Amino acid sequence: MKNSIRIASGQGFWGDLPRAPVDQIRKGPIDYLVMDYLAEVSMSIMQKQKMKNPDYGYARDFVAFLKEVLPDIREKKIKIISNAGGVNPKACKEAVLDLARTGGFNDLNVGVVDGDDLLPELDRLLENGHPLKNMETGEEMTSIRDRLLNANIYFGSRPVVEALTQGSDIVITGRVADPSLTLAPMVYEFGWKYGDHDKIASGTVAGHLLECGAQASGGNFTDWREVERLEEIGFPIVEAYPDGTFYVTKHENSGGLVNVKTVKEQLVYEIGDPSEFLTPDVTVDFTSVGIEQAGKDRVKVNRVKGMPATADYKVSASFKNGYKLSSTLVYCRPDALFKAKKAGEILQARAESMGLKFDRIRIEYIGVNACNEDPAELEKEHLELNEVQLRVSASGPSKEDLDRLGKEFAPLILTGPPGVTGYAGGRPKASEVVAYWPALLDKKAANPRVQIYSP
């Protein structure tokens, strides 16, 4: 058992700062690098990519990152854990193994955790009494079965621990709960038991603090003026101990800020009921967490209390749900706002005269009400602005009706109020709407798979 381990965050989402994981490896000591690429929308995007090309469906920039750092991780014995596998972990694994073979890293072990994809077994599950009801509406998944894009289980840390136990240097997963990527090395290195709910909860809190990348080290921070060298922001690192205590920090020669406030802001990010934070591994009482400053860019976290996990896995699914269209025009002074308002009224009237049907149409005035749908300022006729951007958005089941609406934007330049100074992007066209479907599945109905590969 190690006395402590250092786990670094390398990505908070698919498309995060490209240099961050490289800096985490090269700017100071770490034992593990965890990289979180997946949000709910990411899975549907990856599924669409896989439908077009069976070799796609994963975060391909993960492979480009590994190409740069494989010599470093071999020399420093750093293990990498990532959900970059998306909806195609096997294809991601093949790309990594090809890279290892080309570079002469023939001793590299790559662990793959999958089994989270429900699509191959979905009809059987639905027929066998697992309705996968929408957690918000109660509607059964059969109602959108023909429009379903993906359905993936959030597995916990157990299969990742198994992959580490079998000697993986790099662990590639599909849909694993974000905090579980960080919890897994703690369970593996410290020999924690899943019945010790407080320790599992502590590791889960650590994972939650790392999962959004630099949000715990000064990024997206309310008091952002306190943060130095945002252009060189260092991503957070957890220094963990066997008793469950851990410290949030960052590399000394990096920008950013780690203090009680940055840690607390990330702690309460996307948690729902703070007394019952649900994960596949444990239920965490966030109201129990002790947080205190322990030095410059160093925050101590302890006293975390946990309870047994629920009997269900969460399922993240997405489905096709109609179409949407949006476009903008910029109007200049004088009377910029009122020109924009009139243009929006004209557009709606023309759509109605053609009998176009939409589920919803929304008119916004950027700079005036994009963050406040009905501000008092709209009623003040004396309000004068240098320019206002009109944005009109519509959604509905008919792609044809939306595309027809798209043809009405450019004509407003010469058939509406004067003063259009900006029209960009060309004629807008309708695009598909992907909607989210959260559900629950009995844990007994699904099992993760763990396989180890080498070049």
mmCIF file of N, CA and C in Angstrom, residues 179-248:
data_model
loop_
_atom_site.group_PDB
_atom_site.id
_atom_site.type_symbol
_atom_site.label_atom_id
_atom_site.label_comp_id
_atom_site.label_asym_id
_atom_site.label_seq_id
_atom_site.Cartn_x
_atom_site.Cartn_y
_atom_site.Cartn_z
ATOM 1 N N PRO A 179 -16.908 10.853 -11.369
ATOM 2 C CA PRO A 179 -16.048 10.739 -10.174
ATOM 3 C C PRO A 179 -15.388 9.376 -10.025
ATOM 4 N N SER A 180 -15.968 8.360 -10.661
ATOM 5 C CA SER A 180 -15.444 7.000 -10.506
ATOM 6 C C SER A 180 -14.074 6.843 -11.151
ATOM 7 N N LEU A 181 -13.751 7.671 -12.127
ATOM 8 C CA LEU A 181 -12.435 7.600 -12.764
ATOM 9 C C LEU A 181 -11.332 7.906 -11.752
ATOM 10 N N THR A 182 -11.599 8.824 -10.829
ATOM 11 C CA THR A 182 -10.627 9.195 -9.795
ATOM 12 C C THR A 182 -10.701 8.258 -8.592
ATOM 13 N N LEU A 183 -11.889 7.826 -8.249
ATOM 14 C CA LEU A 183 -12.046 6.905 -7.120
ATOM 15 C C LEU A 183 -11.286 5.605 -7.366
ATOM 16 N N ALA A 184 -11.297 5.105 -8.596
ATOM 17 C CA ALA A 184 -10.721 3.785 -8.896
ATOM 18 C C ALA A 184 -9.266 3.637 -8.448
ATOM 19 N N PRO A 185 -8.361 4.567 -8.772
ATOM 20 C CA PRO A 185 -6.976 4.370 -8.310
ATOM 21 C C PRO A 185 -6.824 4.399 -6.799
ATOM 22 N N MET A 186 -7.697 5.109 -6.091
ATOM 23 C CA MET A 186 -7.633 5.107 -4.626
ATOM 24 C C MET A 186 -8.017 3.726 -4.085
ATOM 25 N N VAL A 187 -9.098 3.165 -4.629
ATOM 26 C CA VAL A 187 -9.510 1.824 -4.206
ATOM 27 C C VAL A 187 -8.404 0.821 -4.511
ATOM 28 N N TYR A 188 -7.827 0.938 -5.681
ATOM 29 C CA TYR A 188 -6.782 0.002 -6.109
ATOM 30 C C TYR A 188 -5.517 0.133 -5.263
ATOM 31 N N GLU A 189 -5.046 1.353 -5.062
ATOM 32 C CA GLU A 189 -3.770 1.560 -4.365
ATOM 33 C C GLU A 189 -3.891 1.370 -2.860
ATOM 34 N N PHE A 190 -5.027 1.747 -2.282
ATOM 35 C CA PHE A 190 -5.168 1.714 -0.824
ATOM 36 C C PHE A 190 -5.914 0.480 -0.322
ATOM 37 N N GLY A 191 -6.406 -0.337 -1.235
ATOM 38 C CA GLY A 191 -7.105 -1.546 -0.822
ATOM 39 C C GLY A 191 -8.440 -1.275 -0.138
ATOM 40 N N TRP A 192 -9.088 -0.188 -0.478
ATOM 41 C CA TRP A 192 -10.377 0.138 0.148
ATOM 42 C C TRP A 192 -11.433 -0.904 -0.201
ATOM 43 N N LYS A 193 -12.353 -1.128 0.725
ATOM 44 C CA LYS A 193 -13.490 -2.008 0.518
ATOM 45 C C LYS A 193 -14.735 -1.162 0.241
ATOM 46 N N TYR A 194 -15.589 -1.658 -0.635
ATOM 47 C CA TYR A 194 -16.762 -0.857 -0.999
ATOM 48 C C TYR A 194 -17.762 -0.745 0.137
ATOM 49 N N GLY A 195 -17.635 -1.604 1.143
ATOM 50 C CA GLY A 195 -18.483 -1.468 2.323
ATOM 51 C C GLY A 195 -18.047 -0.346 3.244
ATOM 52 N N ASP A 196 -16.833 0.183 3.049
ATOM 53 C CA ASP A 196 -16.367 1.331 3.836
ATOM 54 C C ASP A 196 -16.864 2.592 3.137
ATOM 55 N N HIS A 197 -18.102 2.924 3.400
ATOM 56 C CA HIS A 197 -18.787 3.975 2.627
ATOM 57 C C HIS A 197 -18.147 5.340 2.782
ATOM 58 N N ASP A 198 -17.574 5.619 3.933
ATOM 59 C CA ASP A 198 -16.964 6.940 4.128
ATOM 60 C C ASP A 198 -15.746 7.132 3.215
ATOM 61 N N LYS A 199 -14.911 6.095 3.110
ATOM 62 C CA LYS A 199 -13.738 6.223 2.241
ATOM 63 C C LYS A 199 -14.149 6.281 0.770
ATOM 64 N N ILE A 200 -15.088 5.444 0.390
ATOM 65 C CA ILE A 200 -15.566 5.469 -1.000
ATOM 66 C C ILE A 200 -16.199 6.826 -1.302
ATOM 67 N N ALA A 201 -16.901 7.380 -0.321
ATOM 68 C CA ALA A 201 -17.498 8.715 -0.502
ATOM 69 C C ALA A 201 -16.423 9.776 -0.637
ATOM 70 N N SER A 202 -15.357 9.651 0.138
ATOM 71 C CA SER A 202 -14.269 10.621 0.062
ATOM 72 C C SER A 202 -13.614 10.588 -1.318
ATOM 73 N N GLY A 203 -13.360 9.396 -1.826
ATOM 74 C CA GLY A 203 -12.791 9.276 -3.159
ATOM 75 C C GLY A 203 -13.717 9.809 -4.237
ATOM 76 N N THR A 204 -15.019 9.673 -4.009
ATOM 77 C CA THR A 204 -16.006 10.194 -4.952
ATOM 78 C C THR A 204 -16.004 11.723 -4.955
ATOM 79 N N VAL A 205 -15.891 12.326 -3.770
ATOM 80 C CA VAL A 205 -15.794 13.788 -3.698
ATOM 81 C C VAL A 205 -14.531 14.264 -4.416
ATOM 82 N N ALA A 206 -13.430 13.552 -4.226
ATOM 83 C CA ALA A 206 -12.197 13.903 -4.924
ATOM 84 C C ALA A 206 -12.409 13.865 -6.433
ATOM 85 N N GLY A 207 -13.090 12.824 -6.898
ATOM 86 C CA GLY A 207 -13.373 12.716 -8.322
ATOM 87 C C GLY A 207 -14.265 13.816 -8.825
ATOM 88 N N HIS A 208 -15.246 14.198 -8.014
ATOM 89 C CA HIS A 208 -16.141 15.289 -8.393
ATOM 90 C C HIS A 208 -15.377 16.605 -8.502
ATOM 91 N N LEU A 209 -14.386 16.795 -7.654
ATOM 92 C CA LEU A 209 -13.599 18.027 -7.693
ATOM 93 C C LEU A 209 -12.655 18.068 -8.891
ATOM 94 N N LEU A 210 -12.286 16.906 -9.422
ATOM 95 C CA LEU A 210 -11.390 16.868 -10.582
ATOM 96 C C LEU A 210 -12.131 16.809 -11.907
ATOM 97 N N GLU A 211 -13.384 16.376 -11.900
ATOM 98 C CA GLU A 211 -14.039 16.001 -13.148
ATOM 99 C C GLU A 211 -14.256 17.167 -14.112
ATOM 100 N N CYS A 212 -14.307 18.382 -13.631
ATOM 101 C CA CYS A 212 -14.541 19.530 -14.511
ATOM 102 C C CYS A 212 -13.266 20.309 -14.800
ATOM 103 N N GLY A 213 -12.136 19.647 -14.702
ATOM 104 C CA GLY A 213 -10.883 20.295 -15.050
ATOM 105 C C GLY A 213 -10.606 21.506 -14.192
ATOM 106 N N ALA A 214 -10.282 22.626 -14.825
ATOM 107 C CA ALA A 214 -9.785 23.805 -14.109
ATOM 108 C C ALA A 214 -10.841 24.552 -13.308
ATOM 109 N N GLN A 215 -12.066 24.072 -13.275
ATOM 110 C CA GLN A 215 -13.065 24.749 -12.441
ATOM 111 C C GLN A 215 -12.693 24.706 -10.954
ATOM 112 N N ALA A 216 -11.887 23.749 -10.549
ATOM 113 C CA ALA A 216 -11.461 23.689 -9.150
ATOM 114 C C ALA A 216 -10.164 24.434 -8.909
ATOM 115 N N SER A 217 -9.566 24.955 -9.975
ATOM 116 C CA SER A 217 -8.287 25.663 -9.816
ATOM 117 C C SER A 217 -8.329 27.066 -10.408
ATOM 118 N N GLY A 218 -9.503 27.690 -10.355
ATOM 119 C CA GLY A 218 -9.618 29.090 -10.721
ATOM 120 C C GLY A 218 -10.349 29.376 -12.006
ATOM 121 N N GLY A 219 -10.646 28.372 -12.804
ATOM 122 C CA GLY A 219 -11.404 28.597 -14.028
ATOM 123 C C GLY A 219 -12.890 28.741 -13.744
ATOM 124 N N ASN A 220 -13.571 29.583 -14.517
ATOM 125 C CA ASN A 220 -15.019 29.784 -14.368
ATOM 126 C C ASN A 220 -15.376 30.171 -12.931
ATOM 127 N N PHE A 221 -14.525 30.969 -12.319
ATOM 128 C CA PHE A 221 -14.619 31.274 -10.888
ATOM 129 C C PHE A 221 -15.296 32.621 -10.675
ATOM 130 N N THR A 222 -16.197 32.681 -9.716
ATOM 131 C CA THR A 222 -16.943 33.915 -9.446
ATOM 132 C C THR A 222 -16.005 35.085 -9.179
ATOM 133 N N ASP A 223 -15.011 34.880 -8.338
ATOM 134 C CA ASP A 223 -14.045 35.944 -8.019
ATOM 135 C C ASP A 223 -12.833 35.848 -8.943
ATOM 136 N N TRP A 224 -13.092 35.863 -10.226
ATOM 137 C CA TRP A 224 -12.046 35.595 -11.216
ATOM 138 C C TRP A 224 -10.912 36.607 -11.195
ATOM 139 N N ARG A 225 -11.168 37.807 -10.673
ATOM 140 C CA ARG A 225 -10.099 38.810 -10.607
ATOM 141 C C ARG A 225 -8.977 38.396 -9.657
ATOM 142 N N GLU A 226 -9.254 37.470 -8.742
ATOM 143 C CA GLU A 226 -8.235 36.983 -7.817
ATOM 144 C C GLU A 226 -7.276 35.981 -8.469
ATOM 145 N N VAL A 227 -7.633 35.499 -9.642
ATOM 146 C CA VAL A 227 -6.877 34.415 -10.271
ATOM 147 C C VAL A 227 -5.753 34.990 -11.131
ATOM 148 N N GLU A 228 -4.548 34.571 -10.867
ATOM 149 C CA GLU A 228 -3.393 35.035 -11.619
ATOM 150 C C GLU A 228 -3.070 34.075 -12.766
ATOM 151 N N ARG A 229 -2.618 34.639 -13.866
ATOM 152 C CA ARG A 229 -2.124 33.887 -15.022
ATOM 153 C C ARG A 229 -3.152 32.864 -15.510
ATOM 154 N N LEU A 230 -4.368 33.348 -15.774
ATOM 155 C CA LEU A 230 -5.379 32.448 -16.326
ATOM 156 C C LEU A 230 -4.932 31.851 -17.651
ATOM 157 N N GLU A 231 -4.099 32.600 -18.377
ATOM 158 C CA GLU A 231 -3.623 32.083 -19.668
ATOM 159 C C GLU A 231 -2.729 30.864 -19.502
ATOM 160 N N GLU A 232 -2.218 30.637 -18.289
ATOM 161 C CA GLU A 232 -1.369 29.476 -18.012
ATOM 162 C C GLU A 232 -1.979 28.624 -16.906
ATOM 163 N N ILE A 233 -3.289 28.579 -16.843
ATOM 164 C CA ILE A 233 -3.962 27.940 -15.715
ATOM 165 C C ILE A 233 -3.546 26.476 -15.562
ATOM 166 N N GLY A 234 -3.237 26.120 -14.328
ATOM 167 C CA GLY A 234 -2.906 24.736 -14.013
ATOM 168 C C GLY A 234 -4.145 23.983 -13.592
ATOM 169 N N PHE A 235 -4.310 22.774 -14.086
ATOM 170 C CA PHE A 235 -5.456 21.961 -13.712
ATOM 171 C C PHE A 235 -5.222 21.361 -12.318
ATOM 172 N N PRO A 236 -6.309 21.002 -11.629
ATOM 173 C CA PRO A 236 -6.165 20.539 -10.242
ATOM 174 C C PRO A 236 -5.570 19.141 -10.125
ATOM 175 N N ILE A 237 -4.983 18.905 -8.976
ATOM 176 C CA ILE A 237 -4.402 17.614 -8.607
ATOM 177 C C ILE A 237 -4.921 17.246 -7.218
ATOM 178 N N VAL A 238 -5.274 15.990 -7.039
ATOM 179 C CA VAL A 238 -5.660 15.478 -5.722
ATOM 180 C C VAL A 238 -4.512 14.643 -5.168
ATOM 181 N N GLU A 239 -4.064 15.013 -3.985
ATOM 182 C CA GLU A 239 -3.073 14.228 -3.253
ATOM 183 C C GLU A 239 -3.841 13.442 -2.191
ATOM 184 N N ALA A 240 -3.973 12.139 -2.406
ATOM 185 C CA ALA A 240 -4.869 11.317 -1.596
ATOM 186 C C ALA A 240 -4.104 10.416 -0.632
ATOM 187 N N TYR A 241 -4.753 10.130 0.518
ATOM 188 C CA TYR A 241 -4.150 9.315 1.573
ATOM 189 C C TYR A 241 -5.075 8.150 1.925
ATOM 190 N N PRO A 242 -4.520 7.068 2.483
ATOM 191 C CA PRO A 242 -5.316 5.861 2.746
ATOM 192 C C PRO A 242 -6.498 6.075 3.684
ATOM 193 N N ASP A 243 -6.433 7.069 4.585
ATOM 194 C CA ASP A 243 -7.542 7.258 5.529
ATOM 195 C C ASP A 243 -8.714 8.016 4.925
ATOM 196 N N GLY A 244 -8.611 8.406 3.656
ATOM 197 C CA GLY A 244 -9.684 9.134 2.991
ATOM 198 C C GLY A 244 -9.463 10.629 2.918
ATOM 199 N N THR A 245 -8.529 11.144 3.696
ATOM 200 C CA THR A 245 -8.181 12.569 3.607
ATOM 201 C C THR A 245 -7.488 12.838 2.273
ATOM 202 N N PHE A 246 -7.779 13.980 1.674
ATOM 203 C CA PHE A 246 -7.038 14.351 0.471
ATOM 204 C C PHE A 246 -6.875 15.863 0.411
ATOM 205 N N TYR A 247 -5.932 16.280 -0.412
ATOM 206 C CA TYR A 247 -5.654 17.698 -0.616
ATOM 207 C C TYR A 247 -5.828 18.029 -2.100
ATOM 208 N N VAL A 248 -6.477 19.162 -2.366
ATOM 209 C CA VAL A 248 -6.579 19.660 -3.740
ATOM 210 C C VAL A 248 -5.476 20.684 -3.930
#
